[in-house]
Structure formats: C-alpha cells, structure tokens
C-alpha cells in the first residue's frame, strides 16, 4: 500500500474568488459571464475546531497537484457549486439542489485565486443575490454526469472524495461551505474542513530506543477501516496500518527521551462501524500492545491522540502533534509559534543561558512533566521560561523546578517571572502583520483596508492565559529600572491607545523561592512592582496561591524635610494596575503566605482554599480548558504545608 504523504497540521491560506452574474438560466460552467453583478472576494482557509484541525496540504498550490512527495493520486483541483441561499435552505433545511447556479465547476489555484480550469470562461465570477458556495477537494468529473446530480443536501455525502478502498486513498478530502451576498462579498471567508477523515496519533516514549517498535512491526487500530464491504464481512483488513513514523530526534540532547509518533488515517463512512470500543486494539506490535481505555464515537476531521511512556508506564494525552522531548526541542520553540506538547521530563542545564521562549497565537502544554536546570543570565526586558506570550496564546500544565534567573536590564522597565515575563503585552505592528498573512492579489486599497480591519478584530483585544501550572523554589535576581517581578510572571495584561491585551492566570501556584530586586541600588526601584505571585496585574488571576516568604524590595528616597525614607515595595501576592476599569482587572479566590491587601487575596494558613476538585481517572483531555474550576486534585490540609495540588500531580 502506498503511503499518504504527511503534511503540516496547521495551514492557513487565502484565495480570492469572483462569481458569475446571475441570469434567468442557471450557469453550469459553460455560459459566458456577465459583469453586471458584484465580484466576490473570498479569503479561504482550513476550519479550526476545538480539536486539532486536519490540514494535511502543505500550501494552496498543492490543490493543483496530482503528485505530492512522490505519491501520484490522480485527483486534484476543486469542484465548485453555487446555489441561491433560499434554495439551499429550502424544504425545512433539506435543500433544493436541483437548480444550481454553478454545478461542479473545476477550479484551480492561480496566484492565490480560485479560477475555472476551462480557459473559455472568464476567470472572474459575479453574483447579484444571496448565494451559498459549496466546494469539494479533490474535484471529481463524474459529478458532472446528470446521473450523479444532487437533489438535496444529503446527496452531497455522495461526492466521492473518499475512496472505499483504503489502499487507493492517497489524499485528505475537504469540503467548504459559505453563505454570502454582494454587499459583503469582499469580506467573506470560505473555510475548507476535512471530510470523512479521522486521524489517529499514538506517541510512544522510552529511555531505551530498542523498546520502540519499528514501522514494519506496527498495526494501528487494526479492527477499523476495512478495505471494502466484502472483506469487512469476512474479517479482512488492511495489511499495513502505519502511515507515518516520526522520530523527533534519535538522540535526546542532553536530557530527555526517545520518541516515536505513529499515525494512521481512517475514512469515516456510515457503512462502517465508526466507534472505537473500550478494550479494542490501538496499537499492536511484537514489542507492545495498547488497548483503548474508553468508548469513542469517531467524528470526522478530528485527531485522536494517545500517549504511553514505556519507561515509567505513564499514560498521557498529547494535545499537539508537535512534540517536545529534550532540551534542544524545547529551546527550539524560541523562534517558532507551533502549538506543542511536552512528552517527558526534561533537564535543560546543558544550556548555560536560556533564551526565553515566545508564543504568538499558540499553545504550550507541559503535560505536567518536569522542566529543571533552567538558568538565565541575560538582559532581556521580558524574561522567564517564556519571555512573552501574545494574542490567543496559552501556557498550561507546566511543572518548572528550581529555575534560576539573573537579569540585568538597561531598558526603562523589565518584566521577569519564572514561567513568563510578560503575559500579553502590546503587540507590535510586525507581529500583527505576521498574523494577518498574505491577502489576495489585485485588491483595491479600500477593500484591502477593510479586510485588514476585520482580520485584526481576531488579533487585538485578545486574551493570553497561564493555566494549571506550578513553579517550585525559584531564585530570581533582577537589576534594572522599574522592574516588574513575580515567581509566576512579571506583568499580566497590557494596553495601548487602541487595543486591549488581556491576561488570565488561573489554577496556578508557586512554592517557596527567593526574589532579589536591585539590592545594590534600591533607587532603581522607583516604579517597581514586585509580588510573590505576579509583579503587576492588569488582568485576572483566579484560584492561585504562593508560599514565598523571602523577598524585600526597598525604595530609598528623600522626603521634603531631607530625611532618608525607605519603603518596601513588595506585595505578598501582586500589585493591581490601573489600565482597565470595572471587572477587567481582578484577583479572585487566591492566597498568599505573606500579607497582601489586594482584594481577592487571603492569607495562608489561616484561610484555606475550597476550590472544586477532580478525582476521577487521569489523564483527561485538557485541550479545551480555559477557565474551568476543576483543575485541582487534592486541597491539602489547612494549617500545614500540605498545600493543594493539581490533577496531573497524582502521577
């Protein structure tokens, strides 16, 4: 069986589409266009769902190819349909698809635009009325045969973009749908999403590479996806079940584990049994056999991930296909905005001075695995394991052990924290541009500005988060003007003249540690904010605690009488900023060993958390968690040093 080529999991591209004018006769691909209507400009991408998307194409041009990475699958291009929206919604939603404006027009990608392949037609399409666009990849010419015409929306399932015989399946099928009209045509978006496709990823981790099965010895979900109906009835199955084996790095550097990722695709169809039952085989090899722990009703376009550590028996659920397994792969995130998952404990002590990581609309999931040996000696204005996270970014399940940060800053201000220096600081113009991507060619400046304005709505006024994480015994030393320092983060949330950048830290804590700020020159502490948990909070902190009791931030000045005055600028938990109003800045249900007058902060051990706990089987899939209150496993014992712990700490 030929392999399905593996492509990037995250892809976003833009296409422009113009649509033929509306006439009394329905256009089915051969009529000459009239330019009396309005051109439709669409930006097109791959749909994003709560689960990871299945965008297996490397770029939009691949939709034109019949050969990708050496595999020939003989199907390409896009089949385009256009209906009046009233027809598409007719019959109580069942639709009347017997009168399409455009039926199965074969289109290709030309300079980021979707245009008809037939050169006799105009490359532009115009519309008058409200329309529903439906597109399929890859194009199938058989659907232009009258015997295969659609009558209702349910017939679209018969567009044969998935072959029943897996051995002949070399591509990931997609479908797109959009309702639009001429008045908003320039700002519409058409999203492709995987059709009839289910993806399985099984990650194995081991300190001994000889325990990891080879591709030839592995079968993935062998009880699913029969080759055809006849073989299904007699128990026949594919001969080979591993489509990809990804080895992240053959030699972990310097401390980590060996990792292999086995990937298989299942083509979902109502003819087959699309349920994975508890106890069924996930992975079968001569070295190891894994079974499903729960019943799963398979949903198209979803990725189902499972992880197992052969060394310590840990079961985990990776929340990304981008796996972090050693110091090199973790430090490699410094210039990359991949959403990633840490699969094992990592020692980064071989990296003498850590380069703080950054996230821009991405997520790092530490999986509760340890990160130790972190040392930073530098002058970064935002420093920590992560320097900055921005946009809709998240850090979750981080377990940072004894980090040592020594920062000497020459900037007007600096933000330093164990996990992150700055949570959602003001975004630079370059960062905004990088998120906008490339717009279609040939747009007027007015249209382009409107598109940029709409896309920016998803970028600014954003929220970054730190969730369900912990830091143990940090040692943080900062020298510089107006520092913002905390064991978790230096500053949380920011604002410029136009946009708000919110930060939320929830269900996170810090044990012990030391903060030393401008000990040699306390005069630099003018404008300083030093807190046991967070230096300056301009966002929300929910259900957190801190047990640090070793910090002293004096500021020495002279009063009107010429007397020397020393003030302690430390706060037991955090300082509250003034960038936002109302409930946009808040600390709720949080605790500190040291006194703190901040509203929402109580003092341990006299006061004690009463948060919700989760004591069922771990792991659970946390990919969709944001502000849930069930991150805690055990609330400890009041009056002792047995403090609350998070779900993943039960390992």
XYZ file of C-alpha atoms in Angstrom:
651
model
C 0.000 0.000 0.000
C 1.288 3.448 -0.822
C 1.697 5.935 1.959
C -0.334 9.050 2.476
C 2.135 11.884 2.469
C 2.395 13.777 5.740
C 1.954 17.492 5.689
C 1.797 20.330 8.176
C -1.045 20.153 10.702
C -1.584 23.924 10.677
C -2.129 25.713 7.381
C -3.933 28.936 6.574
C -4.089 30.336 3.057
C -6.077 32.993 1.252
C -7.866 32.688 -2.075
C -9.872 35.270 -3.967
C -12.957 34.137 -5.858
C -15.141 36.227 -8.129
C -18.544 34.845 -9.130
C -20.517 34.859 -12.466
C -23.502 37.167 -12.873
C -26.977 35.880 -12.140
C -29.245 35.263 -15.153
C -32.585 33.517 -15.550
C -30.765 30.394 -16.714
C -28.598 28.594 -14.210
C -24.923 28.616 -15.135
C -23.422 25.135 -15.043
C -19.943 26.006 -16.152
C -20.277 26.780 -19.846
C -22.181 30.060 -20.089
C -20.373 33.275 -20.860
C -20.076 35.548 -17.833
C -21.785 38.869 -17.439
C -20.008 41.532 -15.446
C -23.119 43.360 -14.305
C -23.025 41.778 -10.840
C -20.664 42.177 -7.901
C -17.352 40.315 -7.765
C -16.998 38.026 -4.752
C -13.630 38.165 -2.984
C -13.127 35.340 -0.511
C -10.324 34.639 1.908
C -10.169 30.886 2.356
C -8.517 28.667 4.946
C -8.861 25.439 6.884
C -11.527 25.414 9.586
C -10.401 25.486 13.198
C -12.301 23.386 15.720
C -11.799 22.627 19.408
C -9.789 19.605 18.340
C -6.719 19.961 16.168
C -7.529 20.530 12.531
C -6.541 18.086 9.823
C -4.901 20.352 7.296
C -2.608 17.936 5.501
C -1.874 20.060 2.426
C 1.450 21.932 2.501
C 0.126 25.001 0.639
C -2.763 26.070 -1.619
C -0.840 25.177 -4.762
C -0.948 21.525 -3.683
C -4.641 21.511 -4.608
C -3.470 21.695 -8.222
C -1.010 18.812 -7.955
C -1.589 15.169 -8.819
C 1.716 14.182 -7.264
C 2.744 15.105 -3.723
C 6.032 13.909 -2.241
C 6.322 11.233 -4.904
C 2.833 9.785 -4.497
C 0.510 10.021 -7.517
C -3.182 10.038 -6.650
C -4.583 11.281 -9.992
C -7.107 13.669 -8.424
C -6.690 17.421 -7.978
C -8.358 20.838 -8.237
C -11.613 21.959 -6.600
C -15.209 21.251 -7.583
C -17.225 24.468 -7.104
C -21.012 24.690 -6.624
C -23.088 27.858 -6.236
C -26.733 27.924 -5.096
C -29.240 30.593 -4.240
C -29.291 30.564 -0.446
C -33.098 30.292 -0.420
C -32.815 27.096 -2.452
C -30.064 25.744 -0.243
C -32.216 26.292 2.871
C -35.475 25.094 1.287
C -37.594 22.137 2.434
C -37.018 22.801 6.137
C -33.273 22.735 5.681
C -33.071 19.682 3.435
C -32.373 21.970 0.490
C -33.377 22.050 -3.147
C -30.147 21.446 -5.055
C -31.767 20.723 -8.406
C -31.193 24.258 -9.714
C -27.570 25.188 -9.021
C -26.251 28.447 -10.388
C -22.917 26.719 -10.880
C -22.545 22.928 -10.813
C -19.225 21.160 -10.201
C -17.080 23.743 -11.951
C -13.471 22.579 -11.985
C -11.275 25.302 -10.484
C -7.572 25.661 -9.880
C -5.435 27.952 -7.762
C -3.775 30.739 -9.744
C -1.884 33.443 -7.848
C -3.907 32.794 -4.696
C -7.180 32.932 -6.632
C -9.632 30.167 -7.405
C -10.361 30.304 -11.171
C -12.096 27.982 -13.652
C -9.835 25.497 -15.414
C -11.829 25.938 -18.643
C -9.968 28.763 -20.399
C -13.066 29.639 -22.457
C -14.679 31.030 -19.332
C -13.835 34.247 -17.610
C -11.559 33.867 -14.641
C -13.983 36.092 -12.714
C -17.404 35.153 -11.369
C -20.124 37.661 -10.465
C -23.246 37.483 -8.334
C -26.421 39.507 -7.797
C -28.201 37.767 -4.960
C -27.530 35.916 -1.716
C -25.615 32.765 -2.566
C -24.301 29.647 -0.854
C -20.922 28.437 -2.032
C -20.011 24.762 -1.647
C -16.651 23.396 -2.760
C -15.038 19.965 -2.700
C -11.425 18.899 -2.946
C -10.388 16.976 -4.941
C -12.529 17.637 -7.999
C -14.389 14.616 -9.385
C -15.535 14.903 -13.036
C -18.093 12.103 -12.563
C -20.265 14.505 -10.578
C -20.936 16.481 -13.768
C -22.840 13.471 -15.115
C -26.639 14.046 -14.874
C -26.988 10.641 -13.236
C -24.987 12.000 -10.275
C -26.675 15.389 -9.818
C -27.608 16.414 -6.285
C -31.260 16.834 -5.317
C -30.948 17.632 -1.600
C -28.077 18.456 0.758
C -27.846 14.866 1.955
C -26.739 13.900 -1.571
C -23.512 15.848 -1.047
C -22.303 12.923 1.041
C -22.150 11.003 -2.221
C -19.499 13.265 -3.692
C -16.845 10.514 -3.874
C -13.851 12.344 -2.479
C -13.115 9.366 -0.250
C -12.435 6.039 -1.893
C -13.880 2.958 -0.280
C -10.653 1.030 -0.791
C -8.070 2.462 1.601
C -5.223 1.042 -0.495
C -6.123 3.586 -3.193
C -6.549 6.534 -0.849
C -3.634 8.955 -1.197
C -5.182 12.292 -0.244
C -7.090 14.050 2.522
C -10.550 15.116 1.238
C -12.019 18.543 2.094
C -15.323 20.365 1.895
C -16.166 24.074 2.222
C -19.436 25.982 2.568
C -20.296 29.666 2.830
C -23.408 31.835 2.548
C -22.662 35.316 1.186
C -24.158 38.236 -0.734
C -22.811 41.040 -2.941
C -22.822 43.696 -0.210
C -20.257 41.831 1.938
C -18.587 39.792 -0.775
C -15.174 41.352 -0.373
C -15.014 40.424 3.332
C -16.330 36.840 3.179
C -14.317 33.778 4.131
C -14.594 30.248 2.761
C -13.178 27.552 5.046
C -12.211 24.061 3.916
C -12.507 21.323 6.510
C -11.527 17.634 6.310
C -14.305 15.418 5.060
C -14.897 11.795 6.136
C -11.442 11.747 7.706
C -10.352 10.572 11.150
C -6.737 10.658 12.250
C -5.063 8.576 14.955
C -1.753 9.564 16.524
C -0.095 7.228 19.023
C 3.037 8.512 20.755
C 5.478 6.148 22.445
C 8.238 7.425 24.742
C 11.181 5.470 26.116
C 14.612 5.971 27.636
C 15.669 2.838 25.722
C 15.209 3.177 21.934
C 15.279 -0.599 21.458
C 11.841 -0.764 23.110
C 10.210 1.355 20.390
C 8.636 -0.774 17.619
C 9.690 -0.368 14.016
C 7.173 0.656 11.404
C 7.081 -2.813 9.853
C 6.037 -4.369 13.180
C 3.169 -1.995 13.987
C -0.558 -2.005 13.274
C -2.693 0.981 14.290
C -6.402 0.405 15.115
C -6.416 -2.844 13.099
C -10.106 -3.533 13.821
C -11.225 -0.434 11.928
C -11.403 0.837 8.364
C -11.858 -2.351 6.304
C -10.644 -2.342 2.728
C -14.137 -2.978 1.322
C -17.524 -4.298 2.350
C -16.897 -7.904 1.335
C -13.667 -8.083 3.277
C -15.351 -6.385 6.214
C -17.955 -9.126 6.377
C -15.341 -11.877 6.444
C -12.929 -10.042 8.734
C -10.456 -8.862 6.112
C -8.358 -5.814 6.980
C -5.510 -3.734 5.583
C -2.133 -5.417 5.602
C -0.254 -2.333 6.719
C -1.560 0.165 9.250
C 1.249 2.620 9.948
C 1.268 5.505 7.524
C 3.947 7.584 9.234
C 6.515 7.120 11.945
C 8.024 10.401 13.165
C 11.185 10.198 15.211
C 11.569 13.602 16.814
C 15.279 13.159 17.492
C 17.255 9.891 17.504
C 19.427 11.025 20.401
C 17.820 13.186 23.121
C 20.023 16.183 23.848
C 21.074 16.369 26.575
C 18.370 15.012 28.857
C 15.052 13.714 27.636
C 13.623 10.608 25.995
C 13.357 8.873 22.658
C 10.020 9.459 20.950
C 8.148 7.885 18.062
C 4.827 9.017 16.729
C 2.735 6.510 14.764
C -0.015 7.936 12.537
C -2.910 6.282 10.732
C -5.985 7.606 8.931
C -9.469 6.116 8.967
C -12.057 7.031 6.377
C -15.324 7.570 8.204
C -18.427 6.264 6.454
C -21.865 5.328 7.732
C -21.486 1.916 6.101
C -18.749 1.044 8.587
C -18.628 0.847 12.367
C -17.285 4.257 13.338
C -16.953 3.572 17.050
C -13.774 2.627 18.860
C -14.775 0.403 21.772
C -13.047 0.185 25.127
C -10.607 -2.724 25.036
C -10.134 -2.631 21.260
C -6.629 -2.545 19.867
C -4.991 0.849 19.444
C -1.509 -0.341 18.604
C -0.279 -3.872 18.034
C 3.364 -4.915 17.570
C 5.804 -7.651 18.545
C 7.068 -5.435 21.415
C 3.914 -3.850 22.830
C 0.123 -3.919 22.558
C -2.054 -0.970 23.597
C -5.821 -1.021 24.147
C -8.425 1.757 24.079
C -9.429 2.838 27.579
C -12.790 4.394 26.637
C -15.509 4.160 24.010
C -15.090 6.810 21.320
C -17.653 7.727 18.679
C -15.451 8.898 15.826
C -16.112 12.342 14.389
C -14.795 13.421 11.023
C -11.940 15.978 10.954
C -10.870 15.041 14.499
C -7.482 13.854 15.679
C -7.495 11.142 18.349
C -4.258 11.119 20.313
C -2.860 8.639 22.797
C 0.496 8.523 24.561
C 2.386 5.915 26.573
C 5.781 6.032 28.287
C 7.436 2.613 28.134
C 9.944 3.554 30.829
C 7.627 4.569 33.658
C 4.210 3.342 32.487
C 2.721 6.832 32.239
C -0.415 7.231 30.135
C -0.917 10.711 28.686
C -2.977 12.529 26.082
C -0.858 14.715 23.782
C -2.647 17.928 22.876
C -0.494 18.597 19.813
C 1.349 16.746 17.067
C 4.421 18.937 17.689
C 6.256 17.003 20.413
C 8.862 18.364 22.821
C 11.133 15.652 24.219
C 14.511 17.175 25.172
C 16.350 20.445 25.827
C 17.045 21.059 22.148
C 13.438 20.644 21.013
C 12.219 22.845 23.892
C 14.711 25.639 23.183
C 13.773 25.291 19.511
C 10.429 26.911 20.312
C 12.216 30.245 20.843
C 11.541 31.385 17.284
C 8.625 29.112 16.393
C 4.951 29.594 17.168
C 3.944 25.965 16.946
C 1.403 24.645 19.381
C 3.356 21.947 21.203
C 3.211 19.220 23.846
C 5.994 18.105 26.208
C 6.047 14.288 26.427
C 8.621 13.657 29.190
C 10.729 15.242 31.956
C 13.457 17.492 30.558
C 16.713 18.788 32.033
C 17.916 21.944 30.274
C 21.021 22.500 32.421
C 23.307 21.981 29.417
C 22.023 25.295 28.007
C 24.117 27.735 30.010
C 21.871 30.727 29.408
C 18.317 30.042 28.353
C 16.798 32.060 25.532
C 13.247 32.860 26.708
C 10.567 31.321 24.514
C 7.678 33.215 22.950
C 4.171 32.368 21.789
C 2.041 34.249 19.279
C -1.445 32.711 18.944
C -0.096 29.324 20.011
C -0.171 26.955 22.986
C 2.485 25.160 25.007
C 1.270 22.179 27.036
C 3.859 20.887 29.500
C 1.801 17.803 30.277
C 2.830 18.160 33.924
C 6.321 16.902 33.054
C 9.264 18.443 34.863
C 11.466 21.162 33.409
C 14.580 21.520 35.543
C 18.027 23.028 35.259
C 16.687 26.304 33.805
C 19.298 29.071 34.124
C 19.014 32.532 32.624
C 21.804 35.118 32.730
C 20.842 37.943 30.436
C 19.419 41.375 29.807
C 16.033 40.504 28.300
C 13.338 43.053 29.100
C 10.883 40.149 29.378
C 12.385 37.001 30.850
C 11.348 33.614 32.180
C 10.872 30.154 30.705
C 8.796 32.214 28.284
C 9.691 35.838 27.698
C 6.315 36.836 26.260
C 3.087 35.215 25.160
C 0.716 37.243 22.990
C -2.585 37.050 21.163
C -4.728 34.000 21.862
C -1.843 32.057 23.408
C -1.826 29.689 26.350
C 0.702 28.035 28.644
C -0.709 25.096 30.572
C 0.359 22.156 32.723
C 3.912 23.478 33.207
C 5.985 21.981 36.032
C 9.034 24.233 36.480
C 11.558 23.076 39.095
C 14.104 25.402 40.756
C 14.705 27.912 37.944
C 17.500 30.445 38.460
C 17.034 33.779 36.715
C 19.567 36.607 36.869
C 18.519 39.593 34.773
C 20.444 42.832 34.349
C 18.318 45.172 32.259
C 19.167 48.507 30.664
C 15.592 49.103 29.469
C 13.250 51.634 31.035
C 11.388 48.710 32.598
C 11.643 44.924 32.630
C 9.259 42.067 33.454
C 10.594 38.831 34.947
C 8.794 35.715 36.168
C 9.529 32.023 36.484
C 7.013 30.894 33.876
C 6.643 34.076 31.834
C 7.970 37.614 31.858
C 5.018 39.335 30.172
C 1.572 37.832 29.629
C 0.042 39.521 26.576
C 1.984 42.735 26.223
C 1.127 45.219 23.473
C 1.538 43.606 20.075
C 3.991 45.171 17.635
C 2.959 46.089 14.114
C 5.267 43.376 12.787
C 3.532 40.793 14.982
C 0.124 41.917 13.746
C 1.295 41.690 10.151
C 2.650 38.177 10.707
C -0.791 37.065 11.893
C -2.604 38.713 9.013
C -0.842 36.552 6.460
C -0.930 37.408 2.765
C -4.082 38.897 1.303
C -5.225 38.066 -2.236
C -3.507 39.923 -5.042
C -5.250 42.628 -7.021
C -7.414 44.086 -4.248
C -8.198 47.788 -4.214
C -6.707 49.673 -1.283
C -10.180 50.308 0.161
C -11.061 46.615 0.074
C -7.676 45.658 1.462
C -8.044 48.055 4.395
C -11.493 46.649 5.182
C -10.142 43.088 5.102
C -7.249 44.027 7.367
C -9.635 45.772 9.778
C -11.827 42.667 10.002
C -8.927 40.271 10.436
C -7.403 42.473 13.127
C -10.529 42.034 15.225
C -9.388 38.449 15.838
C -5.872 39.573 16.753
C -6.208 42.600 19.031
C -8.357 42.727 22.151
C -7.040 39.208 22.659
C -6.504 37.103 25.775
C -3.431 35.056 26.714
C -3.520 32.559 29.565
C -1.423 30.576 32.003
C -3.404 27.579 33.233
C -2.841 24.722 35.720
C 0.895 25.277 36.169
C 3.359 25.429 39.042
C 6.845 26.718 39.931
C 8.954 25.235 42.713
C 11.695 27.149 44.589
C 12.558 29.805 42.007
C 15.567 32.057 42.611
C 15.083 35.333 40.755
C 17.553 38.216 40.851
C 16.801 41.402 38.908
C 18.825 44.591 38.468
C 17.310 47.351 36.380
C 14.948 50.311 36.313
C 11.308 49.968 37.336
C 11.219 46.146 37.366
C 8.079 44.015 37.481
C 8.875 40.717 39.141
C 6.945 37.669 40.391
C 7.526 33.946 40.794
C 4.905 33.165 38.115
C 5.058 36.253 35.879
C 6.343 39.812 35.899
C 3.324 41.535 34.355
C -0.096 40.284 33.306
C -2.057 42.188 30.629
C -1.331 45.418 28.772
C -2.959 48.164 26.743
C -2.068 50.740 24.147
C -4.092 53.659 22.786
C -6.287 51.474 20.599
C -6.293 47.875 21.767
C -6.648 45.794 24.909
C -4.449 42.778 25.595
C -5.942 40.803 28.434
C -4.112 38.253 30.547
C -5.629 35.498 32.675
C -3.738 33.259 35.097
C -5.844 30.526 36.626
C -5.326 27.488 38.866
C -1.587 28.053 39.184
C 0.755 28.213 42.175
C 4.321 28.761 43.334
C 6.084 27.037 46.252
C 8.832 28.846 48.119
C 11.628 30.668 46.353
C 13.611 33.879 46.606
C 13.205 37.278 44.927
C 16.097 39.782 44.989
C 15.474 43.111 43.244
C 18.028 45.937 42.883
C 19.807 45.100 46.120
C 22.906 47.058 45.058
C 20.944 50.178 44.066
C 17.442 50.473 45.574
C 16.927 53.845 43.876
C 16.255 51.917 40.653
C 13.106 50.581 42.266
C 11.121 53.726 41.556
C 8.068 52.422 39.718
C 8.855 48.833 40.701
C 6.145 46.192 41.183
C 7.288 43.049 42.968
C 4.786 40.422 44.068
C 5.073 36.890 45.365
C 2.860 35.618 42.539
C 2.825 38.377 39.905
C 4.573 41.753 39.859
C 1.884 43.900 38.190
C -1.556 42.519 37.414
C -3.587 44.242 34.695
C -5.693 41.181 34.044
C -7.340 38.422 36.023
C -5.822 35.934 38.462
C -8.163 33.142 39.530
C -7.610 30.383 42.096
C -3.872 30.759 42.649
C -1.574 30.684 45.660
C 2.021 31.448 46.566
C 4.134 30.420 49.581
C 7.214 32.600 49.070
C 8.383 34.371 52.249
C 11.813 35.616 51.150
C 11.605 38.920 49.324
C 12.297 42.540 50.196
C 12.137 45.360 47.664
C 13.180 48.658 49.247
C 12.993 52.014 47.507
C 15.221 54.687 49.069
C 14.300 58.338 48.587
C 14.451 61.694 50.365
C 11.354 63.406 51.702
C 10.608 67.151 51.772
C 12.450 67.506 55.077
C 15.618 65.996 53.637
C 15.173 62.775 55.571
C 16.052 59.412 54.003
C 12.948 57.233 53.653
C 12.900 53.538 52.778
C 9.695 51.891 51.550
C 9.139 48.172 50.989
C 7.636 47.826 47.530
C 6.922 44.087 47.809
C 3.396 42.660 47.811
C 2.661 39.224 49.210
C 0.694 38.297 46.079
C 0.528 41.052 43.445
C 0.056 44.755 42.721
C -3.124 45.862 40.952
C -2.682 48.043 37.885
C -4.994 50.716 36.504
C -5.044 50.093 32.750
C -8.594 48.757 32.688
C -11.796 49.528 34.516
C -14.635 47.539 36.025
C -14.145 43.795 36.337
C -11.398 43.561 33.742
C -8.737 43.583 36.475
C -9.382 41.225 39.354
C -7.838 38.718 41.734
C -10.343 36.164 42.987
C -10.164 33.216 45.370
C -6.364 33.419 45.740
C -3.952 33.027 48.666
C -0.544 34.132 49.926
C 1.695 33.214 52.875
C 2.627 36.888 53.261
C 0.055 39.604 53.963
C -1.443 41.302 50.937
C -4.152 43.960 50.928
C -5.227 43.154 47.352
C -8.925 42.399 47.135
C -9.445 38.704 46.464
C -6.267 37.600 48.269
C -6.452 35.778 51.588
C -3.619 34.675 53.842
C -2.439 31.104 54.321
C -2.623 29.103 56.544
C -5.455 30.782 58.467
C -7.631 30.938 55.357
C -7.778 27.931 53.089
C -8.982 27.211 49.532
C -12.274 25.439 48.956
C -11.884 25.013 45.200
C -13.590 22.283 43.215
C -11.577 19.112 42.739
C -11.455 16.355 40.139
C -10.696 12.889 41.488
C -11.726 10.715 38.548
C -9.299 8.875 36.258
C -6.362 10.899 34.939
C -5.432 11.823 32.260
C -8.345 13.722 30.818
C -8.218 15.694 27.593
C -7.499 19.291 28.611
C -7.182 20.778 25.117
C -10.339 22.853 25.519
C -9.768 24.051 29.090
C -9.711 27.776 29.693
C -11.234 28.835 32.996
C -12.721 25.604 34.312
C -12.624 25.232 38.099
C -11.832 21.510 38.152
C -8.063 21.608 37.786
C -7.345 20.656 41.401
C -6.987 17.104 42.658
C -6.292 17.481 46.407
C -6.755 20.604 48.518
C -4.254 19.515 51.177
C -4.691 20.170 54.881
C -5.302 23.559 56.464
C -2.632 24.708 58.908
C 0.101 22.549 57.390
C 2.472 22.765 54.432
C 0.393 20.158 52.647
C -0.907 22.606 50.044
C -3.347 21.974 47.162
C -2.009 20.070 44.160
C -3.154 19.923 40.534
C -4.722 16.960 38.769
C -1.616 15.958 36.848
C 0.462 15.783 40.070
C -1.132 12.496 41.111
C 1.352 10.675 38.856
